[in-house]
Amino acid sequence: MTASGTEKPPIAAIAALGLTQIIGYGSLYYSFSILAPGMAHDLHWSSEWIFAALSAALLIGGLAAPLMGTWIDRLGAGRIMTAGSAIAAAALTACAFAPGRIAFVAALIGIEVASNLVQYGAAFALLVQIRPRIAQRSITYLTLIAGFASTIFWPITTVLHAHLPWQGVYLIFAVLHLAVCLPIHAWLSRGVSETRRRSGGEAAKSIEPSLPPSMRMPAFILMVTGFALQSFVNAALLVHMLPVMTALGLGGIAVVVGTLFGPSQVLSRFINMIFGGGLSQLMLAIVSAVLLPAALVILITTAPSATGALVFAVVFGLGSGLNSIVQGTLPLALFGSEGYGRLQGQVMSARLVVSSTAPFALAFLISNIGIVWSLSVTAMFGAAAVAAFLAITRLTRTSIPPETVLSGEA
């Protein structure tokens, strides 16, 4: 079923969700690297232990993600995001007032659980529940807005931390979740409930799976594998960007490389929004997967060239930006809108579990086989993601006509 030509994206809902995503990612994710030294000082921990605590919290949050996805389907994404805003505020407050290490780690786990309830996985499901037939377009618009989270919150967090301890910054972020995000999510939740009552529930089931039942399980395994491998590459490189650049003789431009990454993510989403209408979601997933290992190959073969490093940053950012879109749109295109929250929870779980191990894995590889071979192994993981998505293409060709399976609209 194609989207109605007269049906338009819910602009107000997308804009409101974009604001909550900027706050959600900015306060719960991007701020941590800036505040971590202060946390380590107050808790008498090394920075390594602080990030180890974050990895453990990410792992536990990833294991909890499938349950969160089931709740989204059962109760509605709006209600879950409303509760998630309250939990995020409580967890940030608990972290700020944590009397010791155990309480701090417990609060950090609460923050990662709350992240599952208020970030992309839940937001994508909410857009599907609002207007499923045009959800793919709505997801693209949302990721374009939310792509500015790091650009906005890194300087905000830095300025706040210059005048306040990290506890005070977290308390301000808690207020943002209560005063801004919670009311928005509650408003969107009411809107979804009213739409379902008017439509008799039909809107939530308007997209059918594109794959026959016999193909869904292998396609799902391949899709989750591809997304998990991409998350490994992303997480490993982003955490170790500075030491990788330094080891390759590029330490002097590491900050510039990092600065280019965020705008490149936004640029990829903007290009896709303007020119990507003719691409299937599966082809978009393949393109995004190809860009990540291609960027690593560029970096390895051109180092210590500054120009090569800058090209790497742009290509890597483009691939990462597209990946954020297809994580929401590909499950919808292949498996339909029924049970979409559960699917997102399962995808998120695999991604978080794998990405939580990536920083340690790359550090281990660098210390044992050197920087070039470590990046080569990481590129192989990225190439394996490409192979996984190509295998889905082969599956679709053996089942039903490709234009049916791979259409941008389900």
Short mmCIF file of C-alpha atoms in Angstrom, two decimals:
data_model
loop_
_atom_site.label_atom_id
_atom_site.label_comp_id
_atom_site.label_asym_id
_atom_site.label_seq_id
_atom_site.Cartn_x
_atom_site.Cartn_y
_atom_site.Cartn_z
CA MET A 1 0.00 0.00 0.00
CA THR A 2 1.44 3.36 -0.94
CA ALA A 3 1.00 6.46 1.05
CA SER A 4 -1.83 8.66 0.02
CA GLY A 5 -0.72 11.53 -2.15
CA THR A 6 -2.75 13.93 0.00
CA GLU A 7 -1.44 12.65 3.32
CA LYS A 8 1.21 14.94 4.77
CA PRO A 9 3.77 14.33 7.52
CA PRO A 10 2.67 15.48 10.99
CA ILE A 11 4.95 18.52 11.03
CA ALA A 12 3.97 19.73 14.50
CA ALA A 13 4.58 16.28 15.99
CA ILE A 14 7.91 15.92 14.18
CA ALA A 15 9.10 19.35 15.33
CA ALA A 16 8.06 18.65 18.92
CA LEU A 17 9.71 15.22 18.86
CA GLY A 18 12.81 16.78 17.32
CA LEU A 19 13.12 19.06 20.34
CA THR A 20 12.75 16.18 22.80
CA GLN A 21 15.29 14.11 20.84
CA ILE A 22 17.82 16.94 20.98
CA ILE A 23 17.31 17.17 24.74
CA GLY A 24 17.25 13.39 25.14
CA TYR A 25 20.45 12.66 23.25
CA GLY A 26 22.17 15.84 24.41
CA SER A 27 21.53 15.34 28.13
CA LEU A 28 21.62 11.54 28.38
CA TYR A 29 24.39 10.74 25.91
CA TYR A 30 26.54 13.56 24.52
CA SER A 31 27.02 15.37 27.83
CA PHE A 32 28.67 12.38 29.51
CA SER A 33 32.10 12.72 27.88
CA ILE A 34 32.32 16.36 29.03
CA LEU A 35 31.17 15.66 32.59
CA ALA A 36 33.08 12.37 33.03
CA PRO A 37 36.32 13.94 34.39
CA GLY A 38 34.37 15.71 37.13
CA MET A 39 32.54 12.50 37.96
CA ALA A 40 35.82 10.60 38.16
CA HIS A 41 37.32 13.24 40.46
CA ASP A 42 34.38 13.27 42.88
CA LEU A 43 34.06 9.47 42.99
CA HIS A 44 37.86 8.96 43.23
CA TRP A 45 37.80 6.80 40.14
CA SER A 46 39.96 6.83 37.05
CA SER A 47 38.39 7.93 33.76
CA GLU A 48 38.69 4.34 32.56
CA TRP A 49 36.45 3.14 35.42
CA ILE A 50 33.89 5.85 34.73
CA PHE A 51 33.61 4.76 31.11
CA ALA A 52 33.57 1.12 32.18
CA ALA A 53 30.54 1.97 34.34
CA LEU A 54 28.93 3.58 31.29
CA SER A 55 29.61 0.47 29.21
CA ALA A 56 28.01 -1.72 31.88
CA ALA A 57 24.97 0.58 31.99
CA LEU A 58 24.70 0.52 28.18
CA LEU A 59 24.86 -3.28 28.24
CA ILE A 60 22.08 -3.57 30.82
CA GLY A 61 20.03 -0.98 28.94
CA GLY A 62 20.48 -3.00 25.77
CA LEU A 63 19.31 -6.21 27.45
CA ALA A 64 16.20 -4.38 28.67
CA ALA A 65 15.37 -2.88 25.23
CA PRO A 66 13.19 -5.76 23.91
CA LEU A 67 10.92 -5.50 26.96
CA MET A 68 10.64 -1.75 26.40
CA GLY A 69 9.68 -2.39 22.79
CA THR A 70 6.90 -4.74 23.87
CA TRP A 71 5.56 -2.06 26.22
CA ILE A 72 5.58 0.45 23.36
CA ASP A 73 3.36 -1.83 21.27
CA ARG A 74 1.05 -2.64 24.15
CA LEU A 75 0.67 0.76 25.82
CA GLY A 76 1.55 3.16 23.02
CA ALA A 77 4.83 4.96 22.34
CA GLY A 78 3.48 8.28 23.64
CA ARG A 79 2.69 6.90 27.08
CA ILE A 80 6.04 5.14 27.28
CA MET A 81 7.91 8.30 26.28
CA THR A 82 5.96 10.31 28.86
CA ALA A 83 6.94 7.85 31.57
CA GLY A 84 10.49 7.80 30.16
CA SER A 85 10.80 11.56 30.62
CA ALA A 86 9.88 11.22 34.29
CA ILE A 87 12.30 8.31 34.73
CA ALA A 88 15.07 10.27 32.97
CA ALA A 89 14.54 13.23 35.33
CA ALA A 90 14.56 10.93 38.36
CA ALA A 91 17.68 9.07 37.18
CA LEU A 92 19.60 12.30 36.46
CA THR A 93 18.63 13.60 39.91
CA ALA A 94 19.65 10.33 41.56
CA CYS A 95 22.98 10.48 39.75
CA ALA A 96 23.57 14.04 40.95
CA PHE A 97 22.87 13.11 44.57
CA ALA A 98 24.53 9.68 44.51
CA PRO A 99 26.43 9.29 47.82
CA GLY A 100 28.88 6.75 46.45
CA ARG A 101 29.97 4.57 43.56
CA ILE A 102 27.28 1.91 43.85
CA ALA A 103 24.48 4.47 43.92
CA PHE A 104 26.11 6.31 41.00
CA VAL A 105 26.26 3.16 38.84
CA ALA A 106 22.66 2.29 39.73
CA ALA A 107 21.55 5.78 38.69
CA LEU A 108 23.60 5.50 35.49
CA ILE A 109 21.76 2.28 34.67
CA GLY A 110 18.51 4.18 35.23
CA ILE A 111 19.68 6.82 32.74
CA GLU A 112 20.38 4.18 30.07
CA VAL A 113 17.02 2.50 30.65
CA ALA A 114 15.33 5.89 30.34
CA SER A 115 17.24 6.45 27.09
CA ASN A 116 15.49 3.43 25.58
CA LEU A 117 12.15 5.02 26.47
CA VAL A 118 12.74 8.52 25.05
CA GLN A 119 15.25 8.29 22.20
CA TYR A 120 15.05 7.13 18.57
CA GLY A 121 13.56 3.66 19.07
CA ALA A 122 10.51 5.00 20.89
CA ALA A 123 10.29 8.16 18.76
CA PHE A 124 10.28 6.16 15.52
CA ALA A 125 7.52 3.93 16.91
CA LEU A 126 5.49 7.02 17.86
CA LEU A 127 5.70 8.34 14.29
CA VAL A 128 4.59 4.94 13.00
CA GLN A 129 1.62 4.99 15.38
CA ILE A 130 0.66 8.54 14.37
CA ARG A 131 0.70 8.08 10.55
CA PRO A 132 2.21 4.73 9.55
CA ARG A 133 1.85 5.11 5.79
CA ILE A 134 4.20 8.10 5.69
CA ALA A 135 6.30 7.19 8.72
CA GLN A 136 9.41 6.63 6.60
CA ARG A 137 9.36 10.26 5.47
CA SER A 138 8.57 11.43 9.00
CA ILE A 139 11.54 9.48 10.39
CA THR A 140 13.86 11.14 7.87
CA TYR A 141 12.65 14.59 8.93
CA LEU A 142 13.05 13.72 12.60
CA THR A 143 16.64 12.50 12.23
CA LEU A 144 17.47 15.71 10.36
CA ILE A 145 16.35 17.79 13.36
CA ALA A 146 17.82 15.50 16.01
CA GLY A 147 21.17 15.47 14.20
CA PHE A 148 21.91 18.82 15.82
CA ALA A 149 21.91 17.31 19.34
CA SER A 150 25.70 17.14 19.64
CA THR A 151 26.18 20.52 17.95
CA ILE A 152 23.84 22.14 20.50
CA PHE A 153 24.56 20.22 23.69
CA TRP A 154 28.34 19.94 23.61
CA PRO A 155 28.76 23.73 23.91
CA ILE A 156 25.78 24.06 26.28
CA THR A 157 27.21 21.40 28.58
CA THR A 158 30.69 22.96 28.40
CA VAL A 159 29.36 26.42 29.33
CA LEU A 160 27.21 25.09 32.17
CA HIS A 161 30.06 22.98 33.52
CA ALA A 162 32.33 26.03 33.54
CA HIS A 163 30.03 27.59 36.16
CA LEU A 164 28.52 24.52 37.87
CA PRO A 165 29.70 21.12 39.06
CA TRP A 166 28.52 18.15 37.04
CA GLN A 167 25.79 17.52 39.62
CA GLY A 168 24.29 20.95 38.96
CA VAL A 169 24.38 20.37 35.21
CA TYR A 170 22.53 17.06 35.62
CA LEU A 171 19.89 18.77 37.78
CA ILE A 172 19.29 21.36 35.05
CA PHE A 173 18.93 18.56 32.51
CA ALA A 174 16.44 16.82 34.84
CA VAL A 175 14.33 19.98 34.86
CA LEU A 176 14.40 20.05 31.04
CA HIS A 177 12.98 16.51 30.93
CA LEU A 178 10.21 17.41 33.36
CA ALA A 179 9.36 20.88 32.05
CA VAL A 180 9.82 20.37 28.30
CA CYS A 181 9.94 16.71 27.25
CA LEU A 182 7.26 15.27 29.55
CA PRO A 183 4.49 17.72 28.49
CA ILE A 184 5.35 17.24 24.80
CA HIS A 185 5.26 13.46 25.07
CA ALA A 186 1.97 13.61 27.01
CA TRP A 187 0.46 15.84 24.30
CA LEU A 188 1.61 13.47 21.54
CA SER A 189 0.27 10.50 23.49
CA ARG A 190 -3.20 12.06 23.64
CA GLY A 191 -3.05 12.78 19.91
CA VAL A 192 -2.26 9.15 19.08
CA SER A 193 -5.09 7.92 21.33
CA GLU A 194 -7.59 10.25 19.64
CA THR A 195 -6.43 9.16 16.17
CA ARG A 196 -6.86 5.50 17.08
CA ARG A 197 -10.34 6.10 18.42
CA ARG A 198 -11.41 7.94 15.26
CA SER A 199 -9.96 5.34 12.93
CA GLY A 200 -11.05 2.30 14.89
CA GLY A 201 -7.43 1.17 15.12
CA GLU A 202 -7.00 0.74 11.36
CA ALA A 203 -4.23 3.31 11.03
CA ALA A 204 -1.93 1.34 13.27
CA LYS A 205 -2.19 -1.68 10.96
CA SER A 206 -2.07 -0.01 7.56
CA ILE A 207 1.37 -1.32 6.51
CA GLU A 208 1.65 -5.04 5.85
CA PRO A 209 4.94 -6.99 5.85
CA SER A 210 6.65 -7.02 2.45
CA LEU A 211 8.21 -10.42 3.02
CA PRO A 212 6.39 -13.77 3.06
CA PRO A 213 6.39 -15.55 6.44
CA SER A 214 9.11 -18.03 5.43
CA MET A 215 11.55 -15.20 4.67
CA ARG A 216 10.94 -12.99 7.69
CA MET A 217 13.12 -14.74 10.26
CA PRO A 218 16.28 -15.04 8.11
CA ALA A 219 15.78 -11.47 6.85
CA PHE A 220 15.36 -10.24 10.42
CA ILE A 221 18.52 -12.01 11.60
CA LEU A 222 20.49 -10.56 8.70
CA MET A 223 19.09 -7.06 9.33
CA VAL A 224 19.91 -7.13 13.05
CA THR A 225 23.39 -8.48 12.28
CA GLY A 226 24.01 -5.67 9.81
CA PHE A 227 22.86 -2.98 12.23
CA ALA A 228 24.88 -4.49 15.12
CA LEU A 229 28.08 -4.59 13.04
CA GLN A 230 27.58 -0.98 11.96
CA SER A 231 27.09 0.02 15.60
CA PHE A 232 30.35 -1.72 16.49
CA VAL A 233 32.26 0.28 13.87
CA ASN A 234 30.58 3.54 14.89
CA ALA A 235 31.08 3.11 18.63
CA ALA A 236 34.68 1.92 18.33
CA LEU A 237 35.78 4.82 16.13
CA LEU A 238 33.89 7.61 17.90
CA VAL A 239 35.22 6.72 21.36
CA HIS A 240 38.80 6.29 20.12
CA MET A 241 38.87 9.07 17.53
CA LEU A 242 41.63 11.08 19.25
CA PRO A 243 44.02 8.16 19.99
CA VAL A 244 43.46 6.74 16.49
CA MET A 245 44.26 10.08 14.86
CA THR A 246 47.32 10.51 17.10
CA ALA A 247 48.62 7.01 16.35
CA LEU A 248 48.33 7.73 12.62
CA GLY A 249 50.28 10.98 12.97
CA LEU A 250 47.15 13.13 12.67
CA GLY A 251 46.78 14.35 16.24
CA GLY A 252 47.05 17.98 15.18
CA ILE A 253 43.79 17.87 13.20
CA ALA A 254 41.87 15.40 15.38
CA VAL A 255 39.60 18.18 16.66
CA VAL A 256 38.82 19.29 13.09
CA VAL A 257 38.04 15.70 12.11
CA GLY A 258 35.65 15.39 15.05
CA THR A 259 34.02 18.70 14.18
CA LEU A 260 33.29 17.55 10.61
CA PHE A 261 31.59 14.34 11.74
CA GLY A 262 28.39 15.93 13.13
CA PRO A 263 27.66 18.24 10.17
CA SER A 264 28.32 15.34 7.79
CA GLN A 265 25.65 13.29 9.57
CA VAL A 266 23.14 16.11 9.14
CA LEU A 267 24.22 16.62 5.51
CA SER A 268 23.55 12.95 4.68
CA ARG A 269 20.04 13.20 6.11
CA PHE A 270 19.36 16.42 4.20
CA ILE A 271 20.61 14.90 0.93
CA ASN A 272 18.44 11.83 1.49
CA MET A 273 15.42 14.01 2.26
CA ILE A 274 15.84 15.97 -0.99
CA PHE A 275 17.15 13.34 -3.42
CA GLY A 276 16.59 9.95 -1.78
CA GLY A 277 12.95 9.44 -2.68
CA GLY A 278 13.81 7.07 -5.52
CA LEU A 279 15.96 4.77 -3.37
CA SER A 280 14.50 1.76 -1.62
CA GLN A 281 15.13 1.51 2.10
CA LEU A 282 17.20 -1.64 1.57
CA MET A 283 19.38 0.10 -1.00
CA LEU A 284 19.78 3.02 1.41
CA ALA A 285 20.90 0.55 4.08
CA ILE A 286 23.49 -0.90 1.68
CA VAL A 287 24.79 2.57 0.81
CA SER A 288 25.10 3.53 4.48
CA ALA A 289 26.89 0.26 5.24
CA VAL A 290 29.36 0.68 2.35
CA LEU A 291 30.35 4.19 3.44
CA LEU A 292 31.68 3.12 6.86
CA PRO A 293 34.36 0.62 5.75
CA ALA A 294 35.09 2.84 2.72
CA ALA A 295 35.90 5.69 5.11
CA LEU A 296 38.27 3.44 7.08
CA VAL A 297 40.03 2.33 3.91
CA ILE A 298 40.50 5.99 2.97
CA LEU A 299 41.96 6.74 6.40
CA ILE A 300 44.32 3.74 6.38
CA THR A 301 45.62 4.28 2.86
CA THR A 302 46.09 8.06 3.07
CA ALA A 303 47.49 8.54 6.60
CA PRO A 304 49.19 10.74 7.64
CA SER A 305 47.60 12.95 4.97
CA ALA A 306 45.42 15.68 6.51
CA THR A 307 43.27 15.79 3.38
CA GLY A 308 42.66 12.05 3.60
CA ALA A 309 41.64 12.39 7.26
CA LEU A 310 39.13 15.11 6.42
CA VAL A 311 37.65 13.01 3.60
CA PHE A 312 37.43 10.12 6.06
CA ALA A 313 35.47 12.29 8.52
CA VAL A 314 32.98 13.38 5.87
CA VAL A 315 32.44 9.89 4.42
CA PHE A 316 32.19 8.31 7.87
CA GLY A 317 29.70 10.98 8.97
CA LEU A 318 27.59 10.46 5.84
CA GLY A 319 27.41 6.71 6.49
CA SER A 320 26.57 7.17 10.17
CA GLY A 321 23.86 9.72 9.37
CA LEU A 322 22.15 7.45 6.83
CA ASN A 323 22.39 4.54 9.26
CA SER A 324 20.30 6.45 11.80
CA ILE A 325 17.52 6.74 9.21
CA VAL A 326 17.48 3.15 7.97
CA GLN A 327 17.43 1.78 11.52
CA GLY A 328 13.91 3.19 11.65
CA THR A 329 12.75 2.80 8.06
CA LEU A 330 14.10 -0.61 7.00
CA PRO A 331 12.23 -2.64 9.67
CA LEU A 332 9.05 -0.82 8.64
CA ALA A 333 9.60 -1.45 4.92
CA LEU A 334 10.35 -5.15 5.40
CA PHE A 335 8.16 -6.19 8.33
CA GLY A 336 5.30 -3.68 8.41
CA SER A 337 3.90 -1.58 11.22
CA GLU A 338 2.36 -4.33 13.37
CA GLY A 339 4.68 -5.02 16.30
CA TYR A 340 7.05 -2.26 15.19
CA GLY A 341 7.91 -1.30 18.77
CA ARG A 342 8.99 -4.86 19.56
CA LEU A 343 11.13 -4.95 16.41
CA GLN A 344 12.79 -1.66 17.35
CA GLY A 345 13.46 -3.00 20.84
CA GLN A 346 15.16 -6.10 19.46
CA VAL A 347 17.26 -4.09 17.00
CA MET A 348 18.22 -1.62 19.74
CA SER A 349 19.17 -4.44 22.09
CA ALA A 350 21.58 -5.99 19.59
CA ARG A 351 23.06 -2.59 18.74
CA LEU A 352 23.60 -1.53 22.36
CA VAL A 353 25.02 -4.87 23.49
CA VAL A 354 27.52 -4.95 20.63
CA SER A 355 28.42 -1.25 20.79
CA SER A 356 29.02 -1.46 24.55
CA THR A 357 31.89 -3.88 23.87
CA ALA A 358 33.33 -1.99 20.89
CA PRO A 359 35.54 0.58 22.70
CA PHE A 360 37.23 -2.14 24.77
CA ALA A 361 37.60 -4.42 21.73
CA LEU A 362 39.30 -1.76 19.60
CA ALA A 363 41.58 -0.74 22.47
CA PHE A 364 42.59 -4.39 22.92
CA LEU A 365 43.28 -4.76 19.20
CA ILE A 366 45.36 -1.57 19.03
CA SER A 367 47.53 -2.66 21.95
CA ASN A 368 48.13 -6.12 20.47
CA ILE A 369 48.26 -5.82 16.67
CA GLY A 370 48.79 -2.11 16.06
CA ILE A 371 46.67 0.71 14.71
CA VAL A 372 46.63 -0.18 10.99
CA TRP A 373 45.67 -3.81 11.48
CA SER A 374 43.11 -2.83 14.12
CA LEU A 375 41.42 -0.42 11.72
CA SER A 376 41.59 -3.09 9.01
CA VAL A 377 39.77 -5.57 11.26
CA THR A 378 37.17 -2.90 12.07
CA ALA A 379 36.70 -2.26 8.35
CA MET A 380 36.10 -6.01 7.89
CA PHE A 381 33.27 -5.79 10.43
CA GLY A 382 31.82 -2.99 8.33
CA ALA A 383 32.19 -5.07 5.17
CA ALA A 384 30.35 -7.92 6.90
CA ALA A 385 27.45 -5.52 7.50
CA VAL A 386 27.34 -4.81 3.76
CA ALA A 387 27.24 -8.56 3.10
CA ALA A 388 24.32 -8.97 5.52
CA PHE A 389 22.20 -6.35 3.74
CA LEU A 390 23.13 -7.77 0.31
CA ALA A 391 21.97 -11.18 1.55
CA ILE A 392 18.55 -9.66 2.33
CA THR A 393 18.42 -8.45 -1.28
CA ARG A 394 19.07 -11.97 -2.50
CA LEU A 395 16.34 -13.28 -0.21
CA THR A 396 13.79 -10.84 -1.62
CA ARG A 397 14.68 -11.76 -5.18
CA THR A 398 13.94 -15.40 -4.52
CA SER A 399 10.57 -14.69 -2.91
CA ILE A 400 8.56 -11.91 -4.55
CA PRO A 401 9.20 -9.17 -7.10
CA PRO A 402 11.89 -6.74 -5.87
CA GLU A 403 9.84 -3.66 -6.66
CA THR A 404 7.22 -4.89 -4.18
CA VAL A 405 9.66 -5.70 -1.41
CA LEU A 406 12.04 -2.81 -1.77
CA SER A 407 9.69 0.06 -2.44
CA GLY A 408 10.26 3.15 -0.33
CA GLU A 409 6.60 2.98 0.70
CA ALA A 410 5.20 -0.25 2.08
#
